[in-house]
């Protein structure tokens, strides 16, 4: 009987040699006359163990990692196909503490299944949510999503059910579901992992959104830096059409829904929903003023749901297990689970899905193992380039939209980027302003001009030019950007800048900045 070996086909695993390891395993098996079937699964999200090779023995999955090509012959020699011990053995995959401690609802199949096997998908509870949805009224689907407490995972945390209701109630000959897969935030990769590791769950979530709101067409907008995700999504869409999950009769029902994948060139502002819609329409990715809301006049002027990948991919489990099941996870008004991405200077980086309520301290130390450099943690930035820098005194903040907002922070797309004590927070503040200047769409003055003036002001502080006056000027400028910008790019850039200046005043003392002098 053929032995099944899993080698992730995820882009992060490929980046550290997974393709070559898969090839080496195949060649070694042929040379030894052994019958091995290699499955290119998604990533389990333990990035420090990639390429993580798994062997299926009886009813177990045994893990070995990180595997290099030069380890392959030794693994065969040790008898890894029978689950034998090896220096790279990690035991049963499900028992690895990083994985065992998680609550995987949205990512339950990621890394477990063959991403393009519909029978695997069905075997692991796939399509149950859509099967229930086609038998319900659209209003009941919207109610179930609303009752679950699901909030948008793209950044703003807006209640998904309320957005869907606005689109469902809007009149129009054509409505759209647009999946925001631009994933521009620093340190984030959960959207990519879902698209590469469990594409059918996104298709299922979008089809449910279509049925609930009366939309018959969906677009997945992603970036050209995600070629593996694009390929996997397109292949999965083809399969879904063939199997009547998409098309004129979704699962044999009267509902019609289809999806196309579109690629942007990778501008941060094209993740902002109105800029994304312009880009999708073939126009320049410039932000539109709101109102009108995209829910009422979105793509091509039609009522449009714009939701993040994770928001949509969380819907199938809500439809399958019920609103209360999902709602019972979490704290306060932050219900359900959140796939947190640990990145930057951290020992155990990766994807960690857990109920809201975990503290930053638990994430950084207990789960992430502290810094990779072994030096003390100085700061973490949560929520991408527009997120605040938190010092260790704020590490007891729990993952909860309101708790972060109360500390002038944001959860955003749940990226956690760790910095050790070598980080210079003044340089990080300068970087935030520079990032805004580079990525600004240019539509409004506080962001377009303010960000450039911001870079200059930080440089003057660094050069010791009237530091007190320039610190006050920077705070004033941040205030103008925060309240005067049209969208959150200009409006939130003050958060990393002001948090750096407030929590790390020692870095804003006048010492010459090398870049400023150059
Ligand atoms: C500058 C900027 C960049 C953004 N980038 C993304 C992104 O990459 N992905 C995303 O889902 N949302 C992004 N957003 C948020 C979207 O505008 C929008 O709120 C989101 O797609 C709505 O989906 P959700 O309700 O499911 O979160 C960005 C917002 C801004 C202001
Ligand atoms: S804040 Fe910046 S990105 Fe947003 S609309 Fe204004 S110029 Fe464009």
XYZ file of C-alpha atoms and ligand atoms in Angstrom:
557
model
C 0.000 0.000 0.000
C 1.213 3.486 -0.847
C 2.466 5.599 2.047
C 1.122 9.153 2.041
C 3.695 11.875 2.682
C 2.641 15.527 2.987
C 4.987 18.297 1.854
C 3.411 21.779 1.940
C 2.890 23.539 -1.375
C 2.391 26.827 0.491
C 4.495 29.754 -0.769
C 6.235 30.181 2.618
C 7.264 26.501 2.616
C 8.343 26.710 -1.015
C 10.462 29.748 -0.165
C 12.506 27.579 2.201
C 12.850 24.623 -0.155
C 9.606 22.565 -0.020
C 9.545 21.899 -3.785
C 13.083 20.542 -3.705
C 12.336 18.425 -0.621
C 9.234 16.956 -2.311
C 11.300 16.082 -5.388
C 14.053 14.524 -3.252
C 11.497 12.371 -1.380
C 10.012 11.231 -4.680
C 13.427 10.321 -6.118
C 14.572 8.554 -2.957
C 11.363 6.489 -2.883
C 11.853 5.458 -6.522
C 15.503 4.562 -5.882
C 14.466 2.372 -2.953
C 11.507 0.848 -4.827
C 9.037 2.222 -2.266
C 5.465 3.224 -3.041
C 5.021 6.782 -1.797
C 2.252 9.260 -2.640
C 3.209 12.879 -2.071
C 0.406 15.306 -1.225
C 1.185 19.020 -1.463
C -0.918 20.271 1.436
C -1.262 23.801 2.795
C 0.903 24.977 5.649
C 0.078 24.128 9.258
C 1.296 27.639 10.004
C 4.377 26.732 12.083
C 6.753 28.615 9.868
C 9.945 27.873 11.798
C 9.371 24.157 11.079
C 8.914 24.577 7.316
C 9.306 22.558 5.227
C 7.277 20.421 7.657
C 7.028 16.914 6.219
C 4.279 14.676 7.559
C 3.757 10.943 7.182
C 0.368 9.290 7.541
C 0.676 6.085 9.542
C -2.486 4.269 10.645
C -4.636 7.118 11.965
C -1.780 9.411 12.898
C 0.093 12.208 11.191
C 3.725 12.307 12.267
C 5.761 15.433 11.664
C 9.412 16.011 10.770
C 10.849 19.455 10.336
C 12.418 21.624 9.199
C 13.502 19.186 6.470
C 16.310 20.017 4.031
C 17.107 18.054 0.871
C 20.224 16.751 2.620
C 18.021 15.232 5.380
C 15.893 13.144 3.024
C 18.134 10.057 2.649
C 18.609 9.965 6.441
C 14.863 10.097 7.007
C 14.362 7.089 4.723
C 17.264 5.302 6.400
C 15.724 5.892 9.837
C 12.383 4.522 8.598
C 10.309 7.697 8.718
C 7.740 6.121 6.406
C 6.859 3.853 9.343
C 6.936 6.812 11.725
C 10.372 6.037 13.151
C 12.237 8.491 15.357
C 14.692 10.909 13.764
C 16.483 13.982 14.983
C 13.863 16.058 13.093
C 10.895 14.206 14.668
C 8.232 16.495 16.121
C 5.859 13.670 17.146
C 2.213 13.714 16.168
C 1.486 16.965 14.352
C -1.684 17.647 16.323
C 0.274 17.457 19.601
C 2.890 20.104 18.731
C 2.130 22.688 21.455
C 1.849 25.644 19.023
C -0.906 23.765 17.165
C -2.450 21.911 20.110
C -3.248 25.183 21.944
C -5.162 26.694 19.033
C -8.883 26.807 18.328
C -9.011 26.261 14.623
C -12.435 27.058 13.203
C -11.566 29.045 10.059
C -8.268 27.200 9.550
C -9.558 23.761 10.581
C -8.577 22.146 7.261
C -5.544 24.238 6.353
C -2.505 21.951 6.234
C -4.675 18.892 6.842
C -6.140 18.365 3.387
C -5.046 18.363 -0.228
C -6.203 21.932 -1.069
C -7.643 20.915 -4.453
C -9.317 17.687 -3.344
C -13.050 18.240 -3.098
C -13.486 14.829 -1.484
C -11.011 15.851 1.245
C -12.965 19.072 1.632
C -16.245 17.217 2.032
C -14.640 14.648 4.359
C -13.596 17.445 6.745
C -17.057 19.097 7.004
C -16.727 21.195 3.853
C -19.907 22.369 2.047
C -22.113 21.719 5.065
C -22.608 25.470 5.556
C -23.566 26.042 1.911
C -25.884 23.027 1.939
C -27.721 24.571 4.881
C -27.709 28.037 3.274
C -29.405 26.945 0.036
C -32.259 25.557 2.112
C -32.718 28.810 4.070
C -34.181 32.200 3.184
C -31.603 34.914 2.428
C -32.928 36.910 5.398
C -32.295 33.961 7.747
C -28.720 33.609 6.469
C -28.087 37.313 7.127
C -29.607 36.923 10.595
C -27.385 33.940 11.401
C -24.238 35.823 10.349
C -25.374 38.891 12.315
C -26.167 36.817 15.404
C -22.759 35.113 15.273
C -21.146 38.478 16.054
C -18.689 38.102 13.151
C -16.840 41.373 12.499
C -14.729 42.167 9.451
C -11.219 40.750 9.708
C -9.780 43.133 7.104
C -9.175 46.002 9.468
C -12.157 47.987 10.607
C -13.998 45.233 12.500
C -17.362 46.248 11.032
C -20.186 43.728 11.718
C -20.422 41.478 8.645
C -24.149 40.756 9.010
C -25.053 44.456 9.015
C -23.046 45.024 5.820
C -24.780 42.062 4.185
C -28.206 43.351 5.245
C -27.525 46.733 3.622
C -26.687 45.004 0.338
C -29.585 42.542 0.650
C -32.021 45.438 1.184
C -30.583 47.530 -1.680
C -32.371 47.433 -5.016
C -30.396 46.759 -8.170
C -30.400 44.532 -11.245
C -26.903 43.302 -10.362
C -25.076 42.986 -7.051
C -21.540 41.851 -6.322
C -19.466 40.105 -3.678
C -15.909 41.412 -3.700
C -13.375 39.503 -1.671
C -10.571 41.747 -0.487
C -7.481 39.554 -0.765
C -5.018 42.389 -1.198
C -3.424 41.618 2.194
C -1.091 44.596 2.294
C -0.446 44.740 6.062
C 3.101 44.076 7.214
C 3.530 40.690 8.891
C 0.269 39.238 7.583
C -0.272 36.118 5.524
C -3.525 34.506 6.690
C -5.443 35.373 3.494
C -2.685 33.840 1.406
C -2.618 30.719 3.562
C -6.368 30.181 3.149
C -6.249 30.731 -0.619
C -3.334 28.310 -0.992
C -4.292 25.829 1.717
C -8.109 25.684 1.728
C -9.478 27.548 -1.318
C -12.891 25.861 -1.253
C -13.727 27.472 2.100
C -13.415 30.922 0.522
C -15.521 29.844 -2.461
C -18.127 28.448 -0.065
C -18.158 31.637 2.027
C -18.534 33.833 -1.055
C -21.355 31.677 -2.445
C -23.206 31.965 0.886
C -22.691 35.758 0.812
C -24.085 35.818 -2.743
C -27.188 33.854 -1.805
C -27.760 35.987 1.308
C -27.563 39.315 -0.535
C -28.840 38.492 -4.033
C -25.421 38.869 -5.665
C -24.694 36.515 -8.538
C -21.118 37.499 -9.278
C -18.041 37.519 -7.089
C -14.521 38.822 -7.576
C -11.431 37.923 -5.591
C -9.066 40.883 -5.747
C -5.522 39.927 -4.883
C -2.031 41.091 -5.699
C 0.528 39.983 -8.257
C 2.907 39.021 -5.416
C 0.583 36.075 -4.681
C 1.027 33.878 -7.797
C 0.624 30.576 -5.910
C -2.619 31.759 -4.328
C -3.933 32.903 -7.713
C -3.135 29.539 -9.318
C -4.741 27.539 -6.514
C -7.847 29.731 -6.407
C -8.317 29.530 -10.160
C -7.951 25.741 -10.147
C -10.406 25.445 -7.231
C -12.935 27.691 -9.010
C -12.735 25.433 -12.088
C -13.402 22.361 -9.926
C -16.238 24.138 -8.122
C -17.861 25.008 -11.467
C -17.519 21.419 -12.680
C -19.102 20.127 -9.485
C -21.970 22.675 -9.577
C -20.884 24.469 -6.419
C -20.566 27.541 -8.622
C -22.557 28.304 -11.768
C -26.208 28.756 -12.732
C -27.497 26.337 -10.098
C -25.482 26.330 -6.868
C -25.697 22.800 -5.407
C -28.735 22.166 -7.611
C -30.653 25.143 -6.155
C -32.299 28.093 -7.908
C -29.366 30.314 -6.888
C -26.707 31.314 -9.365
C -23.209 32.418 -8.364
C -19.805 32.568 -10.027
C -16.362 33.920 -9.144
C -13.413 35.445 -10.988
C -9.924 36.181 -9.689
C -8.403 39.591 -10.455
C -4.857 40.714 -9.774
C -3.743 44.194 -8.776
C -0.194 45.431 -9.063
C 0.305 45.564 -5.292
C -0.333 49.091 -3.989
C -1.110 49.308 -0.276
C -3.947 51.749 -0.850
C -5.624 49.310 -3.264
C -6.573 47.316 -0.155
C -8.813 50.209 0.877
C -12.220 49.133 -0.338
C -13.139 52.062 -2.605
C -9.679 52.263 -4.107
C -9.889 48.504 -4.685
C -13.198 48.925 -6.510
C -11.653 51.561 -8.798
C -8.737 49.245 -9.506
C -11.146 46.370 -10.197
C -12.966 48.590 -12.676
C -9.686 49.178 -14.487
C -9.211 52.688 -13.136
C -6.394 54.194 -11.093
C -6.485 52.960 -7.491
C -7.609 56.211 -5.938
C -9.903 56.426 -2.903
C -13.552 57.383 -3.452
C -15.338 59.694 -1.023
C -18.014 58.023 1.119
C -21.016 58.275 0.919
C -22.118 56.569 -1.197
C -21.212 53.386 0.655
C -19.960 50.522 -1.520
C -22.852 48.502 -0.061
C -25.202 50.810 -1.981
C -23.057 51.964 -4.915
C -19.970 49.824 -5.173
C -18.509 47.947 -8.124
C -19.721 49.540 -11.379
C -22.087 51.590 -9.206
C -23.972 48.486 -8.001
C -24.647 47.291 -4.422
C -21.495 45.458 -3.349
C -20.311 43.503 -0.332
C -16.588 44.063 0.204
C -15.259 41.567 2.735
C -11.867 40.313 3.710
C -10.848 36.693 2.916
C -10.956 35.672 6.589
C -14.394 37.231 7.152
C -15.798 35.250 4.214
C -13.897 32.062 5.077
C -15.356 32.170 8.612
C -18.935 32.082 7.320
C -19.162 28.350 6.400
C -18.450 27.192 9.958
C -20.997 29.713 11.277
C -23.647 28.361 8.903
C -22.728 24.783 9.741
C -22.369 24.988 13.532
C -24.758 27.873 14.218
C -24.485 31.494 15.325
C -24.341 30.687 19.035
C -21.509 28.169 18.600
C -19.323 30.874 17.031
C -20.524 33.687 19.273
C -19.613 31.784 22.438
C -15.925 32.163 21.642
C -14.256 35.465 22.458
C -14.671 38.373 24.857
C -16.835 41.489 25.034
C -18.034 42.469 21.573
C -15.235 40.525 19.875
C -16.808 37.167 19.119
C -15.371 34.028 17.582
C -11.791 33.265 16.705
C -9.092 35.357 15.108
C -6.203 34.004 13.038
C -3.252 35.914 14.501
C -0.050 36.123 12.489
C 3.168 36.239 14.526
C 6.003 37.851 12.601
C 9.118 39.987 12.818
C 11.796 39.170 15.386
C 10.070 36.146 16.960
C 11.285 32.627 17.595
C 8.107 30.790 16.656
C 6.473 32.825 13.925
C 3.349 31.639 12.171
C -0.413 31.428 12.086
C -2.131 31.099 15.453
C -5.931 30.916 15.442
C -7.506 31.441 18.833
C -10.585 32.903 20.487
C -10.434 36.656 21.143
C -9.168 37.349 24.655
C -5.563 36.140 24.453
C -3.043 38.701 25.746
C -0.136 40.087 23.768
C 2.173 38.734 26.483
C 0.913 35.162 25.993
C 1.313 35.515 22.251
C 4.815 36.922 22.328
C 6.354 34.796 25.073
C 4.325 31.614 25.736
C 3.333 30.981 22.140
C 5.956 32.825 20.119
C 8.882 31.960 22.419
C 10.213 35.549 22.616
C 12.560 37.095 20.099
C 14.536 35.089 17.566
C 17.599 37.173 18.408
C 17.254 36.207 22.090
C 17.334 39.891 23.046
C 14.585 41.583 25.102
C 11.390 42.598 23.309
C 11.206 46.367 22.937
C 7.935 46.823 21.052
C 5.266 45.123 19.007
C 3.292 46.632 16.197
C -0.170 45.134 15.845
C -2.423 45.807 12.859
C -0.011 46.519 10.036
C 1.857 49.694 9.118
C -0.935 51.885 10.522
C -0.968 50.094 13.892
C 0.423 51.496 17.123
C 3.723 50.374 18.665
C 3.028 48.858 22.067
C 5.739 48.798 24.769
C 6.019 45.890 27.269
C 3.897 47.843 29.787
C 0.906 47.295 27.454
C 1.510 43.581 26.839
C -1.401 42.624 29.102
C -3.799 44.117 26.556
C -6.145 41.373 25.366
C -6.997 40.735 21.735
C -10.324 42.509 21.599
C -11.235 45.354 19.231
C -12.391 47.626 22.055
C -9.450 46.860 24.384
C -6.977 47.776 21.637
C -8.873 50.934 20.707
C -8.867 51.981 24.389
C -5.054 51.912 24.259
C -4.943 53.875 20.970
C -4.148 50.699 19.057
C -5.891 48.576 16.468
C -6.126 44.877 15.701
C -6.444 45.396 11.961
C -5.780 42.153 10.109
C -4.185 40.698 13.281
C -0.546 40.883 12.274
C 1.815 41.042 15.277
C 5.320 42.252 14.389
C 7.911 41.954 17.164
C 10.966 44.215 17.604
C 13.886 43.642 19.972
C 15.796 46.300 21.925
C 17.982 47.207 18.942
C 15.002 48.878 17.221
C 15.124 52.665 17.027
C 11.572 53.917 17.409
C 12.333 57.319 15.925
C 13.376 55.558 12.736
C 10.141 53.554 12.893
C 8.169 56.803 13.198
C 10.026 58.233 10.228
C 9.308 55.013 8.317
C 5.563 55.312 9.061
C 5.486 58.824 7.600
C 7.601 57.791 4.631
C 5.393 54.762 3.976
C 2.355 57.031 3.958
C 4.073 59.452 1.579
C 4.999 56.634 -0.826
C 1.646 54.851 -0.693
C -0.671 57.889 -0.524
C -3.176 57.944 -3.368
C -2.842 61.730 -3.364
C -6.518 62.580 -3.193
C -6.455 64.587 0.042
C -3.988 67.178 1.332
C -3.396 66.087 4.968
C -2.114 62.724 3.771
C -0.416 63.729 0.503
C 1.443 66.738 1.882
C 1.309 65.997 5.612
C 3.237 62.732 5.318
C 6.138 64.422 3.516
C 6.183 67.262 6.074
C 6.077 64.518 8.712
C 9.245 62.872 7.401
C 10.995 66.247 7.436
C 9.845 67.010 10.981
C 11.052 63.641 12.331
C 14.388 64.254 10.641
C 14.672 67.656 12.310
C 14.030 66.067 15.723
C 16.695 63.469 14.968
C 19.162 66.145 13.946
C 18.556 67.981 17.217
C 16.984 71.035 15.552
C 14.596 72.668 18.017
C 13.543 69.233 19.291
C 10.869 70.399 21.683
C 9.205 72.654 19.112
C 9.413 70.003 16.420
C 7.960 67.305 18.676
C 4.985 69.611 19.311
C 4.750 70.318 15.581
C 4.775 66.576 14.821
C 1.961 65.995 17.323
C -0.021 68.853 15.743
C 0.561 67.482 12.248
C -0.559 64.021 13.405
C -3.739 65.550 14.764
C -4.451 67.227 11.421
C -3.817 63.980 9.522
C -5.933 61.954 11.943
C -9.000 64.163 11.678
C -8.547 65.648 8.205
C -7.709 62.643 6.010
C -10.250 61.062 3.718
C -9.314 57.452 4.487
C -7.458 55.479 7.133
C -4.093 55.600 5.333
C -3.615 59.247 6.243
C -5.951 58.976 9.219
C -4.104 56.163 10.988
C -0.456 56.922 10.140
C -0.431 59.109 13.288
C -0.888 55.965 15.417
C 2.546 54.407 14.836
C 4.131 57.888 14.930
C 2.480 59.081 18.134
C 2.793 55.723 19.919
C 6.520 55.656 19.128
C 6.937 59.198 20.466
C 4.741 58.634 23.540
C 6.013 55.228 24.638
C 9.671 55.579 23.664
C 10.552 59.239 24.411
C 14.215 58.294 24.913
C 14.484 57.550 21.159
C 13.253 61.070 20.368
C 16.046 62.762 22.268
C 18.300 64.730 19.911
C 20.988 62.492 18.414
C 22.039 62.792 14.755
C 20.041 60.533 12.403
C 22.298 58.997 9.791
C 19.675 59.075 7.031
C 18.945 62.731 7.754
C 22.566 63.641 7.373
C 22.971 61.735 4.106
C -5.017 51.917 3.351
C -5.917 50.757 3.620
C -5.540 49.468 3.250
C -6.379 48.395 3.474
N -5.959 47.145 3.103
C -6.790 46.090 3.286
C -6.391 44.792 2.857
O -5.282 44.579 2.358
N -7.260 43.777 3.046
C -8.513 43.973 3.622
O -9.284 43.022 3.734
N -8.903 45.183 4.032
C -8.081 46.241 3.873
N -8.494 47.475 4.258
C -9.857 47.629 4.833
C -10.903 47.744 3.721
O -11.041 49.098 3.339
C -12.283 47.231 4.172
O -12.594 47.796 5.415
C -12.361 45.717 4.291
O -11.949 45.075 3.100
C -13.783 45.295 4.598
O -13.853 43.915 4.795
P -14.189 43.310 6.225
O -15.417 44.024 6.725
O -14.446 41.875 5.973
O -13.020 43.566 7.095
C -7.645 48.592 4.080
C -8.034 49.890 4.463
C -7.179 50.948 4.246
C -7.609 52.310 4.662
S -5.811 59.666 3.238
Fe -4.182 59.394 1.705
S -4.681 57.463 0.703
Fe -6.530 58.138 1.805
S -7.683 59.361 0.309
Fe -6.368 60.801 1.382
S -4.528 60.891 0.071
Fe -5.635 59.068 -0.519
